């Protein structure tokens, strides 16, 4: 299979024995990454609080308000995310993080069934990162405007 | 009309039988209406059934069509006849728990498959149902819904297109064998053999076939120039057309256009004979159903609820 040819191996991947999926880059807002650019001069503050100076555009609506920044973002290494077991991962591998709670969805995603796939049905496929489709801070999809309905036969001239 | 209209060769006001009788008597040339009798028209009129043509004959037909289409749409149009891959049976999955009824698939299909823009005869219909309503009555379902945003509260959506039946009712109804099932399971129409009797439309239980009542119209700059003889090449007035699982893409390994456009990833596609394919995963791990199973048409289009 072609996707095996695409087994780029990072340390996490070797450990999980999971292929590295071909995905678009994580959708960072412009100029925000690496986070350490700003955070290196700030004293880490682990206290759960409402952010008032920065990141005020982020409204956390995930897991009924139970979540907070440092559940996913790492206090000491701002350019990484962390798993529950403390392991650090890159933003490109966010699926390990989401998969901790959404296990059945992670399983379907790996099989190519949850989420959108493009490319070749018998070869190279582009997967989407969870965050390419879902805003991790507000994962519910926003409603869309539907495209035009079909013409009624009576309207065809 | 400034554009030279291509015509279905079979729309000639002369039936083949009398014509052939005449030609046996050496009256061929005089029997053809002269204003139509340019060389390519006569070639088209005598074209053999697609499945009886050899490689060379097919190539000649493709060349003739490429020339016609390129002239009409003022750009280079290719017409392929890529054959089915061995060991492949295409299957489709649609996750009803995800579809939001946005109709992105409908318009991606219109563009990819060169469907007439005016009049419109889209190959995909998205049906809308209220939660809890009786929904098996596809004919009564609402396909004209048009709220400001989708999904609407308390509604769900079911896109319907050709189900690529294993036992298609449509092909058996066709008196000229202008429609048939290919080895990879795609049911195709030869627009040069279709006589427009619409028996197949009456036979299809899914409303999947559409008739060109009017001259199909596609703006030159919107025509997709990469076409397949049995798929998205431009059609004639008076012929029937339908979804082909994007034969021009899928026989080259690509996903259908509707799969790639769907913003919620509700559409799945692959080879039913490959145990590691996405479609096999759906069938083996999700509860799938097919429309109107009691008719024994045996669709290769599987609906499921992933969550
Ligand atoms: S594009 Fe996807 S979500 Fe939108 S109507 Fe089609 S199948 Fe449903
Ligand atoms: S859905 Fe209709 S047009 Fe498609 S194969 Fe079945 S009977 Fe034929």
PDB file of N, CA and C in Angstrom, chain B residues 151-206:
ATOM      1  N   UNK B 151     -27.309  22.870   9.430  1.00  0.00           N
ATOM      2  CA  UNK B 151     -28.547  22.099   9.537  1.00  0.00           C
ATOM      3  C   UNK B 151     -29.618  22.862  10.297  1.00  0.00           C
ATOM      4  N   UNK B 152     -30.882  22.642   9.916  1.00  0.00           N
ATOM      5  CA  UNK B 152     -31.988  23.240  10.660  1.00  0.00           C
ATOM      6  C   UNK B 152     -32.221  22.385  11.896  1.00  0.00           C
ATOM      7  N   UNK B 153     -32.646  23.009  12.986  1.00  0.00           N
ATOM      8  CA  UNK B 153     -32.920  22.211  14.182  1.00  0.00           C
ATOM      9  C   UNK B 153     -33.963  21.146  13.873  1.00  0.00           C
ATOM     10  N   UNK B 154     -33.805  19.989  14.460  1.00  0.00           N
ATOM     11  CA  UNK B 154     -34.781  18.903  14.313  1.00  0.00           C
ATOM     12  C   UNK B 154     -34.912  18.385  12.885  1.00  0.00           C
ATOM     13  N   UNK B 155     -33.889  18.558  12.076  1.00  0.00           N
ATOM     14  CA  UNK B 155     -33.930  18.014  10.721  1.00  0.00           C
ATOM     15  C   UNK B 155     -32.708  17.147  10.448  1.00  0.00           C
ATOM     16  N   UNK B 156     -32.861  16.245   9.507  1.00  0.00           N
ATOM     17  CA  UNK B 156     -31.699  15.517   9.006  1.00  0.00           C
ATOM     18  C   UNK B 156     -31.840  15.360   7.500  1.00  0.00           C
ATOM     19  N   UNK B 157     -30.759  14.999   6.862  1.00  0.00           N
ATOM     20  CA  UNK B 157     -30.681  15.101   5.401  1.00  0.00           C
ATOM     21  C   UNK B 157     -30.179  13.802   4.791  1.00  0.00           C
ATOM     22  N   UNK B 158     -30.724  13.475   3.619  1.00  0.00           N
ATOM     23  CA  UNK B 158     -30.283  12.268   2.944  1.00  0.00           C
ATOM     24  C   UNK B 158     -30.055  12.548   1.458  1.00  0.00           C
ATOM     25  N   UNK B 159     -28.787  12.640   1.036  1.00  0.00           N
ATOM     26  CA  UNK B 159     -28.521  12.799  -0.387  1.00  0.00           C
ATOM     27  C   UNK B 159     -28.793  11.482  -1.120  1.00  0.00           C
ATOM     28  N   UNK B 160     -29.418  11.586  -2.291  1.00  0.00           N
ATOM     29  CA  UNK B 160     -29.702  10.400  -3.108  1.00  0.00           C
ATOM     30  C   UNK B 160     -29.154  10.633  -4.514  1.00  0.00           C
ATOM     31  N   UNK B 161     -28.460   9.643  -5.017  1.00  0.00           N
ATOM     32  CA  UNK B 161     -27.971   9.684  -6.394  1.00  0.00           C
ATOM     33  C   UNK B 161     -28.023   8.259  -6.913  1.00  0.00           C
ATOM     34  N   UNK B 162     -27.464   7.975  -8.112  1.00  0.00           N
ATOM     35  CA  UNK B 162     -27.518   6.612  -8.625  1.00  0.00           C
ATOM     36  C   UNK B 162     -26.869   5.674  -7.620  1.00  0.00           C
ATOM     37  N   UNK B 163     -27.540   4.574  -7.325  1.00  0.00           N
ATOM     38  CA  UNK B 163     -27.084   3.637  -6.298  1.00  0.00           C
ATOM     39  C   UNK B 163     -26.195   2.543  -6.881  1.00  0.00           C
ATOM     40  N   UNK B 164     -25.902   2.622  -8.160  1.00  0.00           N
ATOM     41  CA  UNK B 164     -25.046   1.661  -8.872  1.00  0.00           C
ATOM     42  C   UNK B 164     -25.421   0.226  -8.457  1.00  0.00           C
ATOM     43  N   UNK B 165     -26.671  -0.115  -8.766  1.00  0.00           N
ATOM     44  CA  UNK B 165     -27.221  -1.404  -8.339  1.00  0.00           C
ATOM     45  C   UNK B 165     -26.466  -2.590  -8.939  1.00  0.00           C
ATOM     46  N   UNK B 166     -26.380  -3.657  -8.144  1.00  0.00           N
ATOM     47  CA  UNK B 166     -25.836  -4.908  -8.681  1.00  0.00           C
ATOM     48  C   UNK B 166     -26.829  -5.544  -9.656  1.00  0.00           C
ATOM     49  N   UNK B 167     -28.133  -5.375  -9.348  1.00  0.00           N
ATOM     50  CA  UNK B 167     -29.182  -5.830 -10.268  1.00  0.00           C
ATOM     51  C   UNK B 167     -29.954  -4.608 -10.739  1.00  0.00           C
ATOM     52  N   UNK B 168     -29.379  -3.823 -11.608  1.00  0.00           N
ATOM     53  CA  UNK B 168     -30.047  -2.568 -11.981  1.00  0.00           C
ATOM     54  C   UNK B 168     -31.333  -2.826 -12.759  1.00  0.00           C
ATOM     55  N   UNK B 169     -32.390  -2.129 -12.349  1.00  0.00           N
ATOM     56  CA  UNK B 169     -33.652  -2.254 -13.071  1.00  0.00           C
ATOM     57  C   UNK B 169     -33.587  -1.464 -14.372  1.00  0.00           C
ATOM     58  N   UNK B 170     -32.757  -0.427 -14.386  1.00  0.00           N
ATOM     59  CA  UNK B 170     -32.710   0.483 -15.536  1.00  0.00           C
ATOM     60  C   UNK B 170     -32.157  -0.191 -16.783  1.00  0.00           C
ATOM     61  N   UNK B 171     -31.078  -0.959 -16.635  1.00  0.00           N
ATOM     62  CA  UNK B 171     -30.408  -1.483 -17.829  1.00  0.00           C
ATOM     63  C   UNK B 171     -31.289  -2.506 -18.536  1.00  0.00           C
ATOM     64  N   UNK B 172     -32.059  -3.253 -17.738  1.00  0.00           N
ATOM     65  CA  UNK B 172     -32.901  -4.274 -18.351  1.00  0.00           C
ATOM     66  C   UNK B 172     -34.049  -3.658 -19.132  1.00  0.00           C
ATOM     67  N   UNK B 173     -34.427  -2.429 -18.741  1.00  0.00           N
ATOM     68  CA  UNK B 173     -35.559  -1.798 -19.404  1.00  0.00           C
ATOM     69  C   UNK B 173     -35.171  -1.177 -20.748  1.00  0.00           C
ATOM     70  N   UNK B 174     -33.885  -1.002 -20.977  1.00  0.00           N
ATOM     71  CA  UNK B 174     -33.444  -0.252 -22.163  1.00  0.00           C
ATOM     72  C   UNK B 174     -33.594  -1.086 -23.437  1.00  0.00           C
ATOM     73  N   UNK B 175     -34.379  -0.609 -24.401  1.00  0.00           N
ATOM     74  CA  UNK B 175     -34.598  -1.398 -25.609  1.00  0.00           C
ATOM     75  C   UNK B 175     -33.403  -1.409 -26.564  1.00  0.00           C
ATOM     76  N   UNK B 176     -32.454  -0.476 -26.419  1.00  0.00           N
ATOM     77  CA  UNK B 176     -31.342  -0.420 -27.374  1.00  0.00           C
ATOM     78  C   UNK B 176     -30.005  -0.811 -26.739  1.00  0.00           C
ATOM     79  N   UNK B 177     -30.032  -1.261 -25.483  1.00  0.00           N
ATOM     80  CA  UNK B 177     -28.800  -1.579 -24.749  1.00  0.00           C
ATOM     81  C   UNK B 177     -27.825  -0.407 -24.730  1.00  0.00           C
ATOM     82  N   UNK B 178     -28.398   0.776 -24.586  1.00  0.00           N
ATOM     83  CA  UNK B 178     -27.567   1.977 -24.515  1.00  0.00           C
ATOM     84  C   UNK B 178     -27.048   2.192 -23.106  1.00  0.00           C
ATOM     85  N   UNK B 179     -27.478   1.367 -22.146  1.00  0.00           N
ATOM     86  CA  UNK B 179     -27.017   1.511 -20.764  1.00  0.00           C
ATOM     87  C   UNK B 179     -26.725   0.123 -20.224  1.00  0.00           C
ATOM     88  N   UNK B 180     -25.606   0.007 -19.496  1.00  0.00           N
ATOM     89  CA  UNK B 180     -25.204  -1.308 -19.010  1.00  0.00           C
ATOM     90  C   UNK B 180     -24.312  -1.159 -17.778  1.00  0.00           C
ATOM     91  N   UNK B 181     -24.037  -2.305 -17.139  1.00  0.00           N
ATOM     92  CA  UNK B 181     -23.178  -2.307 -15.950  1.00  0.00           C
ATOM     93  C   UNK B 181     -21.765  -2.717 -16.377  1.00  0.00           C
ATOM     94  N   UNK B 182     -20.797  -1.903 -16.032  1.00  0.00           N
ATOM     95  CA  UNK B 182     -19.393  -2.150 -16.378  1.00  0.00           C
ATOM     96  C   UNK B 182     -18.782  -3.150 -15.389  1.00  0.00           C
ATOM     97  N   UNK B 183     -17.594  -3.723 -15.718  1.00  0.00           N
ATOM     98  CA  UNK B 183     -16.998  -4.729 -14.824  1.00  0.00           C
ATOM     99  C   UNK B 183     -16.674  -4.203 -13.423  1.00  0.00           C
ATOM    100  N   UNK B 184     -16.452  -2.901 -13.254  1.00  0.00           N
ATOM    101  CA  UNK B 184     -16.212  -2.382 -11.902  1.00  0.00           C
ATOM    102  C   UNK B 184     -17.515  -1.951 -11.230  1.00  0.00           C
ATOM    103  N   UNK B 185     -18.643  -2.320 -11.839  1.00  0.00           N
ATOM    104  CA  UNK B 185     -19.933  -2.099 -11.188  1.00  0.00           C
ATOM    105  C   UNK B 185     -20.588  -0.769 -11.504  1.00  0.00           C
ATOM    106  N   UNK B 186     -19.920   0.077 -12.279  1.00  0.00           N
ATOM    107  CA  UNK B 186     -20.519   1.375 -12.608  1.00  0.00           C
ATOM    108  C   UNK B 186     -21.529   1.181 -13.733  1.00  0.00           C
ATOM    109  N   UNK B 187     -22.734   1.716 -13.522  1.00  0.00           N
ATOM    110  CA  UNK B 187     -23.763   1.643 -14.561  1.00  0.00           C
ATOM    111  C   UNK B 187     -23.619   2.889 -15.437  1.00  0.00           C
ATOM    112  N   UNK B 188     -23.411   2.665 -16.733  1.00  0.00           N
ATOM    113  CA  UNK B 188     -23.097   3.779 -17.632  1.00  0.00           C
ATOM    114  C   UNK B 188     -24.153   3.915 -18.725  1.00  0.00           C
ATOM    115  N   UNK B 189     -24.145   5.059 -19.383  1.00  0.00           N
ATOM    116  CA  UNK B 189     -25.038   5.326 -20.517  1.00  0.00           C
ATOM    117  C   UNK B 189     -24.166   5.750 -21.691  1.00  0.00           C
ATOM    118  N   UNK B 190     -24.423   5.188 -22.870  1.00  0.00           N
ATOM    119  CA  UNK B 190     -23.771   5.691 -24.080  1.00  0.00           C
ATOM    120  C   UNK B 190     -24.712   6.707 -24.714  1.00  0.00           C
ATOM    121  N   UNK B 191     -24.343   7.981 -24.628  1.00  0.00           N
ATOM    122  CA  UNK B 191     -25.247   9.041 -25.098  1.00  0.00           C
ATOM    123  C   UNK B 191     -25.410   9.001 -26.614  1.00  0.00           C
ATOM    124  N   UNK B 192     -24.551   8.253 -27.279  1.00  0.00           N
ATOM    125  CA  UNK B 192     -24.719   8.119 -28.731  1.00  0.00           C
ATOM    126  C   UNK B 192     -25.646   6.963 -29.104  1.00  0.00           C
ATOM    127  N   UNK B 193     -26.030   6.157 -28.124  1.00  0.00           N
ATOM    128  CA  UNK B 193     -26.966   5.069 -28.406  1.00  0.00           C
ATOM    129  C   UNK B 193     -28.321   5.296 -27.768  1.00  0.00           C
ATOM    130  N   UNK B 194     -28.368   6.195 -26.793  1.00  0.00           N
ATOM    131  CA  UNK B 194     -29.637   6.459 -26.112  1.00  0.00           C
ATOM    132  C   UNK B 194     -30.603   7.107 -27.098  1.00  0.00           C
ATOM    133  N   UNK B 195     -31.821   6.531 -27.188  1.00  0.00           N
ATOM    134  CA  UNK B 195     -32.810   7.103 -28.106  1.00  0.00           C
ATOM    135  C   UNK B 195     -33.826   7.962 -27.357  1.00  0.00           C
ATOM    136  N   UNK B 196     -33.621   8.109 -26.041  1.00  0.00           N
ATOM    137  CA  UNK B 196     -34.475   9.027 -25.282  1.00  0.00           C
ATOM    138  C   UNK B 196     -35.867   8.514 -24.992  1.00  0.00           C
ATOM    139  N   UNK B 197     -36.041   7.192 -24.965  1.00  0.00           N
ATOM    140  CA  UNK B 197     -37.387   6.656 -24.716  1.00  0.00           C
ATOM    141  C   UNK B 197     -37.767   6.760 -23.241  1.00  0.00           C
ATOM    142  N   UNK B 198     -36.750   6.886 -22.371  1.00  0.00           N
ATOM    143  CA  UNK B 198     -36.938   7.093 -20.927  1.00  0.00           C
ATOM    144  C   UNK B 198     -37.539   5.874 -20.215  1.00  0.00           C
ATOM    145  N   UNK B 199     -37.455   4.696 -20.818  1.00  0.00           N
ATOM    146  CA  UNK B 199     -37.891   3.485 -20.120  1.00  0.00           C
ATOM    147  C   UNK B 199     -37.062   3.292 -18.847  1.00  0.00           C
ATOM    148  N   UNK B 200     -35.754   3.565 -18.931  1.00  0.00           N
ATOM    149  CA  UNK B 200     -34.867   3.368 -17.774  1.00  0.00           C
ATOM    150  C   UNK B 200     -35.271   4.265 -16.615  1.00  0.00           C
ATOM    151  N   UNK B 201     -35.719   5.476 -16.949  1.00  0.00           N
ATOM    152  CA  UNK B 201     -36.124   6.399 -15.888  1.00  0.00           C
ATOM    153  C   UNK B 201     -37.338   5.859 -15.161  1.00  0.00           C
ATOM    154  N   UNK B 202     -38.265   5.281 -15.938  1.00  0.00           N
ATOM    155  CA  UNK B 202     -39.458   4.703 -15.322  1.00  0.00           C
ATOM    156  C   UNK B 202     -39.080   3.497 -14.474  1.00  0.00           C
ATOM    157  N   UNK B 203     -38.050   2.776 -14.900  1.00  0.00           N
ATOM    158  CA  UNK B 203     -37.692   1.544 -14.191  1.00  0.00           C
ATOM    159  C   UNK B 203     -36.894   1.807 -12.926  1.00  0.00           C
ATOM    160  N   UNK B 204     -36.099   2.866 -12.890  1.00  0.00           N
ATOM    161  CA  UNK B 204     -35.223   3.118 -11.731  1.00  0.00           C
ATOM    162  C   UNK B 204     -36.052   3.487 -10.509  1.00  0.00           C
ATOM    163  N   UNK B 205     -35.908   2.732  -9.420  1.00  0.00           N
ATOM    164  CA  UNK B 205     -36.721   3.029  -8.234  1.00  0.00           C
ATOM    165  C   UNK B 205     -36.196   4.209  -7.417  1.00  0.00           C
ATOM    166  N   UNK B 206     -35.087   4.806  -7.815  1.00  0.00           N
ATOM    167  CA  UNK B 206     -34.450   5.843  -6.998  1.00  0.00           C
ATOM    168  C   UNK B 206     -34.497   7.230  -7.638  1.00  0.00           C
TER     169      UNK B 206
END
